[in-house]
Amino acid sequence: MLSQKNIEIVKSTAPILEARGIDITTVFYKNLFTDHPELLHIFNHSNQKQGRQQTALANAVYAAAQNIDQLHTILPVVKQIGHKHRSLGVRAEHYPIVGEHLLRAIKEVLGDAATDSIISAWADAYGVIADAFIGVEKELYKQARSQKAGFADFKPFIVSKKVKESDVITSFYLEPEDGGDVPEYDAGQYISVRLNIPGETYSHIRQYSLSSAHHPNFFRISVKREGKGTVSAYLHDHLKLGDRLEVSAPAGDFVLNQETTPLVLISGGVGITPMMSMLETAYRNQPSRPVSFIHASRNEAVLPFKGEVKRMIQGHDEGKCSFVYGTLALSEDQLEGDGSDYYVCGPVPFMKAVIERLKHLGVPVDRIHYEFFGPGLDLAGV
Ligand code: HEM
């Protein structure tokens, strides 16, 4: 329990830490990886190099600290990050390490301005925030383990099929090496894939949405080639049938609801992947639920799954689909009636534009479901 005094200190100093965010984060990661190089197996070191992910973790701590006396209000976001942490293999014992390095970095950057009472208030606050995450993650590990065919850590899988879906997207079918089944999952969830690339010291972990409904004996992911020297390029160019990689159990809370309301699935680019799982799942389990599938791609060459979507839509009692090349300009007649659910996934600018447009067209916010791809936004921004 935090004292009122410490709550006040933390709340009043959070904006100062946020303003020095980049400096603190840079020092934090540098020291963290010097003292604990083994954590480079978990963190995305390409993102570190590009600096994109740099501030997400620390910003989330500051944002949580500003809500320290009402942490329950940010619980949905803690859960969302908790899913990601669980899928990466983050453990309770990692929290004190991160906490210690964050405090050290704050002290190093702020110097004398970071008085003992400020540091001690932040240590208390970090402890409370970490406990909230640890509690959520413990529950998620338990759920993953207790499910039929479930597992809590990474497990070896074999590539059983590789299908080129477009000029830039290839699907990989992954089967458990032990010949067992894969656990059930909700449409929209993702898995983490851990790869050891020959010649590289640290493993790489990446998240990919599952791009089909649940099938008992395989996971399907569909990966966009991002550029030379990236993990996705390695998957496209080097990973072949029979190769082994490690996979963690499905995670994520951007999932298809079970209601019977009309469903509008809107995606841009590789954001189509969770929508494929949602479409197939709705097609299989809720054949009379109206579904409208709307997708925007740069051009036909990079567009995957057109045939697969059309086949499913034709088999659906009330289905329709439209494919757009270039910018998506949603019109009123593409909306379904009151109470419809809209699921949106794609690059950040695409999503922002679509969400804005849906709101402008009068769709209630609680009917718009979305997930940002790539490094997550900080707590305050979600
Ligand atoms: C990602 C917050 C502790 C490892 C993230 C993200 C946030 C966050 C906001 C981005 C989520 C996304 O991309 O969707 C926090 C907070 C923590 C905490 C507030 C403490 C209270 C930890 C710990 C570890 C860890 C203890 C393990 C050592 C990671 C990793 C990622 C991540 C590996 C993925 C991004 C990357 O690879 O750089 N965390 N985190 N986090 N977190 Fe945490």
CSV table of C-alpha atoms and ligand atoms in Angstrom, one decimal:
chain,number,residue,atom,x,y,z
A,1,MET,CA,0.0,0.0,0.0
A,2,LEU,CA,1.4,3.4,-1.0
A,3,SER,CA,1.3,6.3,1.5
A,4,GLN,CA,-0.6,9.4,0.5
A,5,LYS,CA,2.7,11.3,0.6
A,6,ASN,CA,4.3,8.9,-1.9
A,7,ILE,CA,1.2,9.0,-4.1
A,8,GLU,CA,1.6,12.7,-4.3
A,9,ILE,CA,5.3,12.6,-5.0
A,10,VAL,CA,4.8,10.0,-7.8
A,11,LYS,CA,1.9,11.9,-9.4
A,12,SER,CA,3.7,15.2,-9.4
A,13,THR,CA,7.0,13.9,-10.7
A,14,ALA,CA,5.6,11.5,-13.4
A,15,PRO,CA,5.4,14.3,-16.0
A,16,ILE,CA,9.1,15.2,-15.3
A,17,LEU,CA,10.2,11.6,-15.9
A,18,GLU,CA,8.0,11.5,-19.0
A,19,ALA,CA,9.7,14.6,-20.4
A,20,ARG,CA,13.1,13.0,-19.9
A,21,GLY,CA,11.7,9.7,-21.3
A,22,ILE,CA,14.1,9.1,-24.1
A,23,ASP,CA,17.2,9.8,-22.0
A,24,ILE,CA,16.0,7.6,-19.1
A,25,THR,CA,15.0,4.8,-21.4
A,26,THR,CA,18.3,4.9,-23.3
A,27,VAL,CA,20.3,4.6,-20.0
A,28,PHE,CA,17.8,2.0,-18.7
A,29,TYR,CA,18.2,-0.4,-21.7
A,30,LYS,CA,22.0,0.1,-21.9
A,31,ASN,CA,22.5,-0.9,-18.3
A,32,LEU,CA,19.9,-3.6,-18.3
A,33,PHE,CA,21.5,-5.4,-21.2
A,34,THR,CA,25.0,-4.9,-19.9
A,35,ASP,CA,24.0,-6.5,-16.6
A,36,HIS,CA,21.6,-9.0,-18.0
A,37,PRO,CA,22.5,-9.9,-21.5
A,38,GLU,CA,20.3,-13.0,-21.3
A,39,LEU,CA,17.3,-10.6,-21.5
A,40,LEU,CA,18.3,-10.0,-25.2
A,41,HIS,CA,16.7,-13.4,-25.8
A,42,ILE,CA,13.4,-11.9,-24.9
A,43,PHE,CA,13.5,-8.3,-26.0
A,44,ASN,CA,13.2,-7.3,-29.6
A,45,HIS,CA,16.8,-6.3,-30.3
A,46,SER,CA,15.9,-5.1,-33.8
A,47,ASN,CA,13.4,-2.7,-32.4
A,48,GLN,CA,16.0,-1.6,-29.8
A,49,LYS,CA,18.3,-0.8,-32.7
A,50,GLN,CA,15.6,1.1,-34.5
A,51,GLY,CA,14.6,2.8,-31.2
A,52,ARG,CA,10.9,2.3,-32.0
A,53,GLN,CA,10.0,0.3,-28.9
A,54,GLN,CA,12.4,2.2,-26.7
A,55,THR,CA,10.0,4.2,-24.7
A,56,ALA,CA,6.9,1.9,-24.5
A,57,LEU,CA,7.8,0.1,-21.3
A,58,ALA,CA,9.0,3.2,-19.3
A,59,ASN,CA,6.1,5.3,-20.6
A,60,ALA,CA,3.7,2.7,-19.5
A,61,VAL,CA,5.2,2.8,-16.0
A,62,TYR,CA,4.8,6.6,-15.9
A,63,ALA,CA,1.2,6.4,-17.2
A,64,ALA,CA,0.4,3.7,-14.6
A,65,ALA,CA,2.0,5.8,-11.9
A,66,GLN,CA,-0.3,8.7,-12.7
A,67,ASN,CA,-3.2,6.3,-12.0
A,68,ILE,CA,-1.5,4.7,-9.0
A,69,ASP,CA,-4.5,5.4,-6.6
A,70,GLN,CA,-7.0,3.9,-9.1
A,71,LEU,CA,-5.1,1.1,-10.9
A,72,HIS,CA,-8.3,-0.7,-11.6
A,73,THR,CA,-9.2,1.9,-14.2
A,74,ILE,CA,-6.2,0.8,-16.3
A,75,LEU,CA,-6.7,-2.9,-15.8
A,76,PRO,CA,-7.9,-3.6,-19.4
A,77,VAL,CA,-4.6,-2.2,-20.6
A,78,VAL,CA,-2.6,-4.1,-18.0
A,79,LYS,CA,-4.3,-7.3,-19.3
A,80,GLN,CA,-3.5,-6.5,-22.9
A,81,ILE,CA,0.2,-6.0,-22.1
A,82,GLY,CA,0.0,-9.0,-19.8
A,83,HIS,CA,-1.0,-11.2,-22.7
A,84,LYS,CA,2.0,-9.9,-24.6
A,85,HIS,CA,4.3,-10.5,-21.7
A,86,ARG,CA,3.0,-14.1,-21.1
A,87,SER,CA,3.4,-14.9,-24.8
A,88,LEU,CA,7.0,-13.7,-24.6
A,89,GLY,CA,7.8,-15.7,-21.4
A,90,VAL,CA,8.1,-12.7,-19.0
A,91,ARG,CA,8.3,-14.0,-15.5
A,92,ALA,CA,7.6,-12.6,-12.0
A,93,GLU,CA,11.4,-12.8,-11.2
A,94,HIS,CA,12.1,-10.3,-14.1
A,95,TYR,CA,10.2,-7.5,-12.5
A,96,PRO,CA,12.6,-6.6,-9.7
A,97,ILE,CA,15.4,-6.5,-12.3
A,98,VAL,CA,13.5,-4.1,-14.6
A,99,GLY,CA,12.5,-2.0,-11.5
A,100,GLU,CA,16.0,-1.7,-10.2
A,101,HIS,CA,17.4,-0.6,-13.6
A,102,LEU,CA,14.6,1.8,-14.2
A,103,LEU,CA,15.2,3.5,-10.8
A,104,ARG,CA,18.9,3.6,-11.4
A,105,ALA,CA,18.4,5.2,-14.8
A,106,ILE,CA,16.0,7.8,-13.3
A,107,LYS,CA,18.7,8.6,-10.7
A,108,GLU,CA,21.5,8.7,-13.3
A,109,VAL,CA,19.6,11.1,-15.6
A,110,LEU,CA,18.0,13.4,-13.1
A,111,GLY,CA,21.0,13.6,-10.8
A,112,ASP,CA,20.5,15.6,-7.6
A,113,ALA,CA,17.0,16.5,-8.7
A,114,ALA,CA,16.1,12.8,-7.9
A,115,THR,CA,16.1,13.1,-4.1
A,116,ASP,CA,16.0,10.0,-1.9
A,117,SER,CA,12.3,10.6,-1.1
A,118,ILE,CA,11.5,10.8,-4.8
A,119,ILE,CA,13.4,7.6,-5.6
A,120,SER,CA,11.9,5.8,-2.6
A,121,ALA,CA,8.3,6.9,-3.7
A,122,TRP,CA,9.0,5.6,-7.2
A,123,ALA,CA,10.3,2.3,-5.8
A,124,ASP,CA,7.1,1.8,-3.9
A,125,ALA,CA,5.0,2.8,-6.9
A,126,TYR,CA,6.9,0.4,-9.2
A,127,GLY,CA,6.3,-2.4,-6.7
A,128,VAL,CA,2.5,-1.8,-6.8
A,129,ILE,CA,2.4,-1.6,-10.6
A,130,ALA,CA,4.6,-4.7,-11.0
A,131,ASP,CA,2.4,-6.6,-8.6
A,132,ALA,CA,-0.7,-5.8,-10.8
A,133,PHE,CA,1.1,-7.1,-13.8
A,134,ILE,CA,2.5,-10.2,-12.0
A,135,GLY,CA,-1.0,-11.1,-10.8
A,136,VAL,CA,-2.6,-10.8,-14.2
A,137,GLU,CA,0.2,-12.8,-15.9
A,138,LYS,CA,0.1,-15.5,-13.3
A,139,GLU,CA,-3.5,-16.1,-14.1
A,140,LEU,CA,-2.7,-16.1,-17.9
A,141,TYR,CA,0.0,-18.7,-17.4
A,142,LYS,CA,-2.4,-20.8,-15.4
A,143,GLN,CA,-5.1,-20.6,-18.1
A,144,ALA,CA,-2.6,-21.5,-20.8
A,145,ARG,CA,-1.4,-24.5,-18.9
A,146,SER,CA,-4.8,-25.8,-17.8
A,147,GLN,CA,-6.3,-25.9,-21.3
A,148,LYS,CA,-6.7,-29.1,-23.3
A,149,ALA,CA,-3.4,-29.5,-25.2
A,150,GLY,CA,-2.3,-26.3,-23.5
A,151,PHE,CA,1.2,-25.3,-22.6
A,152,ALA,CA,2.6,-22.3,-20.7
A,153,ASP,CA,6.1,-22.0,-22.2
A,154,PHE,CA,7.6,-22.2,-25.6
A,155,LYS,CA,7.2,-25.6,-27.3
A,156,PRO,CA,8.9,-27.0,-30.4
A,157,PHE,CA,6.9,-26.9,-33.7
A,158,ILE,CA,7.8,-28.1,-37.2
A,159,VAL,CA,7.0,-26.3,-40.4
A,160,SER,CA,4.6,-28.6,-42.2
A,161,LYS,CA,3.5,-26.4,-45.1
A,162,LYS,CA,4.6,-23.1,-46.7
A,163,VAL,CA,2.2,-21.3,-49.0
A,164,LYS,CA,2.9,-18.0,-50.9
A,165,GLU,CA,-0.3,-15.9,-50.5
A,166,SER,CA,0.9,-12.8,-52.4
A,167,ASP,CA,4.1,-11.1,-53.5
A,168,VAL,CA,4.9,-10.1,-49.9
A,169,ILE,CA,2.9,-12.6,-47.7
A,170,THR,CA,3.6,-16.2,-47.1
A,171,SER,CA,1.7,-18.6,-44.8
A,172,PHE,CA,3.4,-21.1,-42.6
A,173,TYR,CA,1.6,-24.1,-41.2
A,174,LEU,CA,3.2,-25.2,-37.9
A,175,GLU,CA,2.6,-28.6,-36.2
A,176,PRO,CA,3.7,-29.6,-32.7
A,177,GLU,CA,6.9,-31.7,-32.9
A,178,ASP,CA,5.5,-34.2,-30.4
A,179,GLY,CA,2.6,-34.9,-32.8
A,180,GLY,CA,0.0,-33.7,-30.4
A,181,ASP,CA,-2.9,-31.2,-30.9
A,182,VAL,CA,-2.7,-27.5,-30.6
A,183,PRO,CA,-4.9,-25.8,-27.9
A,184,GLU,CA,-8.2,-24.1,-28.8
A,185,TYR,CA,-7.9,-20.4,-29.3
A,186,ASP,CA,-10.1,-17.4,-29.9
A,187,ALA,CA,-10.3,-15.9,-33.4
A,188,GLY,CA,-8.0,-12.8,-33.4
A,189,GLN,CA,-5.3,-14.2,-31.1
A,190,TYR,CA,-1.6,-14.4,-31.9
A,191,ILE,CA,1.3,-16.6,-31.1
A,192,SER,CA,5.0,-15.8,-30.4
A,193,VAL,CA,7.5,-17.5,-32.6
A,194,ARG,CA,11.1,-17.9,-31.2
A,195,LEU,CA,13.8,-18.4,-33.8
A,196,ASN,CA,17.5,-19.1,-33.5
A,197,ILE,CA,19.1,-17.6,-36.6
A,198,PRO,CA,22.4,-19.2,-37.5
A,199,GLY,CA,25.3,-16.9,-36.7
A,200,GLU,CA,23.3,-14.8,-34.3
A,201,THR,CA,24.0,-14.8,-30.5
A,202,TYR,CA,20.5,-14.1,-29.3
A,203,SER,CA,17.2,-15.6,-30.3
A,204,HIS,CA,14.4,-13.5,-31.9
A,205,ILE,CA,10.8,-13.5,-30.8
A,206,ARG,CA,8.1,-12.2,-33.0
A,207,GLN,CA,4.3,-12.2,-32.6
A,208,TYR,CA,2.1,-13.2,-35.5
A,209,SER,CA,-1.7,-13.4,-35.6
A,210,LEU,CA,-3.2,-16.8,-36.3
A,211,SER,CA,-4.7,-16.5,-39.7
A,212,SER,CA,-7.2,-19.4,-39.6
A,213,ALA,CA,-9.9,-20.7,-37.3
A,214,HIS,CA,-8.8,-23.3,-34.9
A,215,HIS,CA,-7.7,-26.6,-36.5
A,216,PRO,CA,-6.7,-29.4,-34.1
A,217,ASN,CA,-3.3,-30.2,-35.5
A,218,PHE,CA,-1.7,-27.0,-36.8
A,219,PHE,CA,-1.4,-23.2,-36.3
A,220,ARG,CA,-1.3,-21.1,-39.4
A,221,ILE,CA,0.5,-17.7,-39.5
A,222,SER,CA,0.9,-15.4,-42.5
A,223,VAL,CA,3.9,-13.3,-42.5
A,224,LYS,CA,4.7,-10.1,-44.5
A,225,ARG,CA,8.2,-9.7,-45.7
A,226,GLU,CA,9.4,-6.5,-44.0
A,227,GLY,CA,12.8,-6.0,-45.6
A,228,LYS,CA,16.3,-7.3,-45.9
A,229,GLY,CA,17.9,-8.8,-42.8
A,230,THR,CA,14.8,-9.0,-40.8
A,231,VAL,CA,13.2,-12.0,-39.1
A,232,SER,CA,10.4,-12.0,-41.7
A,233,ALA,CA,13.0,-12.2,-44.5
A,234,TYR,CA,14.6,-15.1,-42.7
A,235,LEU,CA,11.2,-16.9,-42.5
A,236,HIS,CA,10.5,-16.2,-46.2
A,237,ASP,CA,13.9,-17.1,-47.6
A,238,HIS,CA,15.3,-19.7,-45.3
A,239,LEU,CA,12.7,-21.5,-43.3
A,240,LYS,CA,11.7,-24.7,-45.1
A,241,LEU,CA,9.5,-27.7,-44.6
A,242,GLY,CA,10.6,-29.8,-41.7
A,243,ASP,CA,12.4,-27.0,-40.0
A,244,ARG,CA,11.9,-26.5,-36.3
A,245,LEU,CA,11.0,-23.3,-34.3
A,246,GLU,CA,9.5,-22.6,-30.9
A,247,VAL,CA,6.0,-21.3,-30.4
A,248,SER,CA,4.2,-20.1,-27.3
A,249,ALA,CA,0.5,-20.6,-26.6
A,250,PRO,CA,-2.1,-18.3,-28.2
A,251,ALA,CA,-2.5,-14.9,-26.5
A,252,GLY,CA,-4.3,-11.6,-27.0
A,253,ASP,CA,-7.6,-10.1,-26.2
A,254,PHE,CA,-8.5,-8.7,-29.6
A,255,VAL,CA,-11.0,-11.5,-30.2
A,256,LEU,CA,-14.2,-12.1,-32.0
A,257,ASN,CA,-17.2,-11.8,-29.6
A,258,GLN,CA,-19.9,-14.5,-29.5
A,259,GLU,CA,-22.8,-12.2,-30.2
A,260,THR,CA,-25.2,-12.6,-33.2
A,261,THR,CA,-24.9,-8.9,-34.2
A,262,PRO,CA,-23.8,-8.1,-37.8
A,263,LEU,CA,-20.1,-8.2,-38.1
A,264,VAL,CA,-17.9,-5.9,-40.2
A,265,LEU,CA,-14.3,-6.9,-40.5
A,266,ILE,CA,-12.1,-4.1,-41.8
A,267,SER,CA,-8.4,-4.6,-42.6
A,268,GLY,CA,-5.5,-2.9,-44.3
A,269,GLY,CA,-2.4,-4.8,-45.6
A,270,VAL,CA,-1.2,-7.6,-43.4
A,271,GLY,CA,-3.8,-6.6,-40.8
A,272,ILE,CA,-6.0,-9.1,-42.8
A,273,THR,CA,-4.5,-12.0,-40.8
A,274,PRO,CA,-6.7,-11.9,-37.7
A,275,MET,CA,-9.7,-11.1,-39.9
A,276,MET,CA,-9.1,-14.4,-41.7
A,277,SER,CA,-9.4,-16.3,-38.4
A,278,MET,CA,-12.5,-14.3,-37.5
A,279,LEU,CA,-14.1,-14.9,-40.9
A,280,GLU,CA,-13.5,-18.6,-40.8
A,281,THR,CA,-14.6,-18.9,-37.2
A,282,ALA,CA,-17.8,-17.0,-37.8
A,283,TYR,CA,-18.4,-19.0,-41.0
A,284,ARG,CA,-18.0,-22.2,-39.1
A,285,ASN,CA,-19.7,-21.4,-35.8
A,286,GLN,CA,-22.2,-18.7,-36.7
A,287,PRO,CA,-23.3,-19.3,-40.3
A,288,SER,CA,-26.3,-17.0,-40.0
A,289,ARG,CA,-24.4,-14.1,-38.5
A,290,PRO,CA,-24.2,-11.4,-41.2
A,291,VAL,CA,-20.6,-10.7,-42.1
A,292,SER,CA,-19.1,-8.0,-44.2
A,293,PHE,CA,-15.4,-8.3,-45.1
A,294,ILE,CA,-13.7,-5.1,-46.2
A,295,HIS,CA,-10.0,-5.0,-47.1
A,296,ALA,CA,-7.6,-2.4,-48.5
A,297,SER,CA,-4.3,-3.3,-50.2
A,298,ARG,CA,-1.8,-1.3,-52.1
A,299,ASN,CA,-2.5,-3.3,-55.3
A,300,GLU,CA,-3.5,-6.8,-56.5
A,301,ALA,CA,0.1,-8.2,-56.4
A,302,VAL,CA,0.4,-7.7,-52.6
A,303,LEU,CA,-3.2,-8.8,-51.8
A,304,PRO,CA,-3.4,-12.3,-50.1
A,305,PHE,CA,-6.4,-14.5,-49.6
A,306,LYS,CA,-8.8,-13.0,-52.1
A,307,GLY,CA,-10.0,-16.5,-53.3
A,308,GLU,CA,-10.2,-17.9,-49.8
A,309,VAL,CA,-12.3,-15.0,-48.6
A,310,LYS,CA,-14.6,-15.2,-51.6
A,311,ARG,CA,-15.1,-18.9,-51.1
A,312,MET,CA,-16.0,-18.4,-47.5
A,313,ILE,CA,-18.3,-15.5,-48.2
A,314,GLN,CA,-20.2,-17.5,-50.9
A,315,GLY,CA,-20.7,-20.3,-48.4
A,316,HIS,CA,-22.0,-17.9,-45.8
A,317,ASP,CA,-25.8,-17.3,-45.5
A,318,GLU,CA,-25.4,-13.5,-45.2
A,319,GLY,CA,-21.9,-12.6,-46.3
A,320,LYS,CA,-20.4,-9.9,-48.5
A,321,CYS,CA,-16.9,-8.7,-49.3
A,322,SER,CA,-15.1,-5.8,-50.9
A,323,PHE,CA,-11.5,-5.3,-51.8
A,324,VAL,CA,-10.1,-1.8,-52.4
A,325,TYR,CA,-6.7,-0.9,-53.8
A,326,GLY,CA,-5.3,2.2,-52.3
A,327,THR,CA,-7.0,4.4,-49.6
A,328,LEU,CA,-10.2,3.1,-48.0
A,329,ALA,CA,-12.9,5.7,-48.0
A,330,LEU,CA,-15.7,4.0,-46.0
A,331,SER,CA,-19.2,5.2,-47.0
A,332,GLU,CA,-22.4,5.1,-45.0
A,333,ASP,CA,-23.8,2.3,-47.1
A,334,GLN,CA,-20.9,0.0,-46.0
A,335,LEU,CA,-22.1,0.2,-42.4
A,336,GLU,CA,-24.5,-2.4,-41.0
A,337,GLY,CA,-27.4,-1.6,-38.7
A,338,ASP,CA,-27.4,-0.4,-35.1
A,339,GLY,CA,-25.6,-2.8,-32.8
A,340,SER,CA,-23.2,-4.1,-35.4
A,341,ASP,CA,-19.6,-4.9,-34.3
A,342,TYR,CA,-16.7,-3.5,-36.2
A,343,TYR,CA,-13.3,-5.1,-36.0
A,344,VAL,CA,-10.4,-3.1,-37.4
A,345,CYS,CA,-6.8,-4.1,-38.0
A,346,GLY,CA,-3.9,-2.7,-40.1
A,347,PRO,CA,-1.1,-0.2,-40.0
A,348,VAL,CA,-1.5,2.6,-37.5
A,349,PRO,CA,-2.4,5.5,-39.9
A,350,PHE,CA,-4.9,3.2,-41.6
A,351,MET,CA,-6.5,2.3,-38.3
A,352,LYS,CA,-6.6,5.8,-37.0
A,353,ALA,CA,-8.3,7.0,-40.2
A,354,VAL,CA,-10.8,4.1,-40.2
A,355,ILE,CA,-11.7,4.5,-36.5
A,356,GLU,CA,-12.1,8.3,-36.9
A,357,ARG,CA,-14.4,7.6,-39.9
A,358,LEU,CA,-16.5,5.1,-38.1
A,359,LYS,CA,-17.0,7.5,-35.2
A,360,HIS,CA,-17.8,10.2,-37.6
A,361,LEU,CA,-20.5,8.0,-39.2
A,362,GLY,CA,-22.0,7.5,-35.8
A,363,VAL,CA,-20.7,4.0,-34.8
A,364,PRO,CA,-20.6,3.9,-31.0
A,365,VAL,CA,-17.1,3.6,-29.6
A,366,ASP,CA,-17.9,0.3,-27.7
A,367,ARG,CA,-18.7,-1.3,-31.0
A,368,ILE,CA,-15.3,-0.6,-32.5
A,369,HIS,CA,-12.7,-3.2,-31.7
A,370,TYR,CA,-9.1,-2.8,-32.8
A,371,GLU,CA,-5.6,-3.9,-32.3
A,372,PHE,CA,-2.5,-1.9,-33.2
A,373,PHE,CA,0.2,-3.8,-35.0
A,374,GLY,CA,3.9,-3.4,-34.2
A,375,PRO,CA,5.3,-2.0,-30.9
A,376,GLY,CA,2.3,-1.1,-28.8
A,377,LEU,CA,1.4,2.4,-27.8
A,378,ASP,CA,2.0,3.6,-24.3
A,379,LEU,CA,-0.6,3.1,-21.7
A,380,ALA,CA,-1.8,6.7,-21.9
A,381,GLY,CA,-2.2,6.5,-25.6
A,382,VAL,CA,-4.2,3.3,-25.8
B,1,HEM,C1,6.5,-4.9,-24.0
B,1,HEM,C2,5.1,-2.4,-20.2
B,1,HEM,C3,7.8,-5.1,-17.3
B,1,HEM,C4,9.6,-7.4,-21.2
B,1,HEM,C5,5.9,-4.0,-23.2
B,1,HEM,C6,5.0,-3.0,-23.7
B,1,HEM,C7,4.6,-2.3,-22.6
B,1,HEM,C8,5.2,-2.8,-21.5
B,1,HEM,C9,3.6,-1.1,-22.6
B,1,HEM,C10,4.5,-2.8,-25.1
B,1,HEM,C11,3.4,-3.7,-25.4
B,1,HEM,C12,3.1,-4.0,-26.9
B,1,HEM,O1,4.0,-3.9,-27.7
B,1,HEM,O2,1.9,-4.3,-27.2
B,1,HEM,C13,5.7,-2.9,-19.1
B,1,HEM,C14,5.5,-2.4,-17.7
B,1,HEM,C15,6.3,-3.2,-16.9
B,1,HEM,C16,7.0,-4.2,-17.8
B,1,HEM,C17,4.6,-1.3,-17.3
B,1,HEM,C18,6.5,-3.1,-15.4
B,1,HEM,C19,5.6,-2.8,-14.6
B,1,HEM,C20,8.5,-6.0,-18.1
B,1,HEM,C21,9.5,-7.0,-17.7
B,1,HEM,C22,10.0,-7.6,-18.8
B,1,HEM,C23,9.3,-7.0,-19.9
B,1,HEM,C24,9.8,-7.3,-16.2
B,1,HEM,C25,11.0,-8.7,-18.9
B,1,HEM,C26,12.2,-8.6,-18.6
B,1,HEM,C27,8.9,-6.9,-22.3
B,1,HEM,C28,9.2,-7.3,-23.7
B,1,HEM,C29,8.3,-6.6,-24.5
B,1,HEM,C30,7.5,-5.7,-23.6
B,1,HEM,C31,10.2,-8.2,-24.1
B,1,HEM,C32,8.1,-6.6,-26.0
B,1,HEM,C33,8.7,-5.5,-26.7
B,1,HEM,C34,10.2,-5.6,-26.9
B,1,HEM,O3,10.6,-6.7,-27.3
B,1,HEM,O4,10.9,-4.6,-26.8
B,1,HEM,N1,6.0,-3.9,-21.9
B,1,HEM,N2,6.6,-4.0,-19.1
B,1,HEM,N3,8.5,-6.1,-19.5
B,1,HEM,N4,7.9,-6.0,-22.3
B,1,HEM,FE1,7.1,-5.0,-20.7
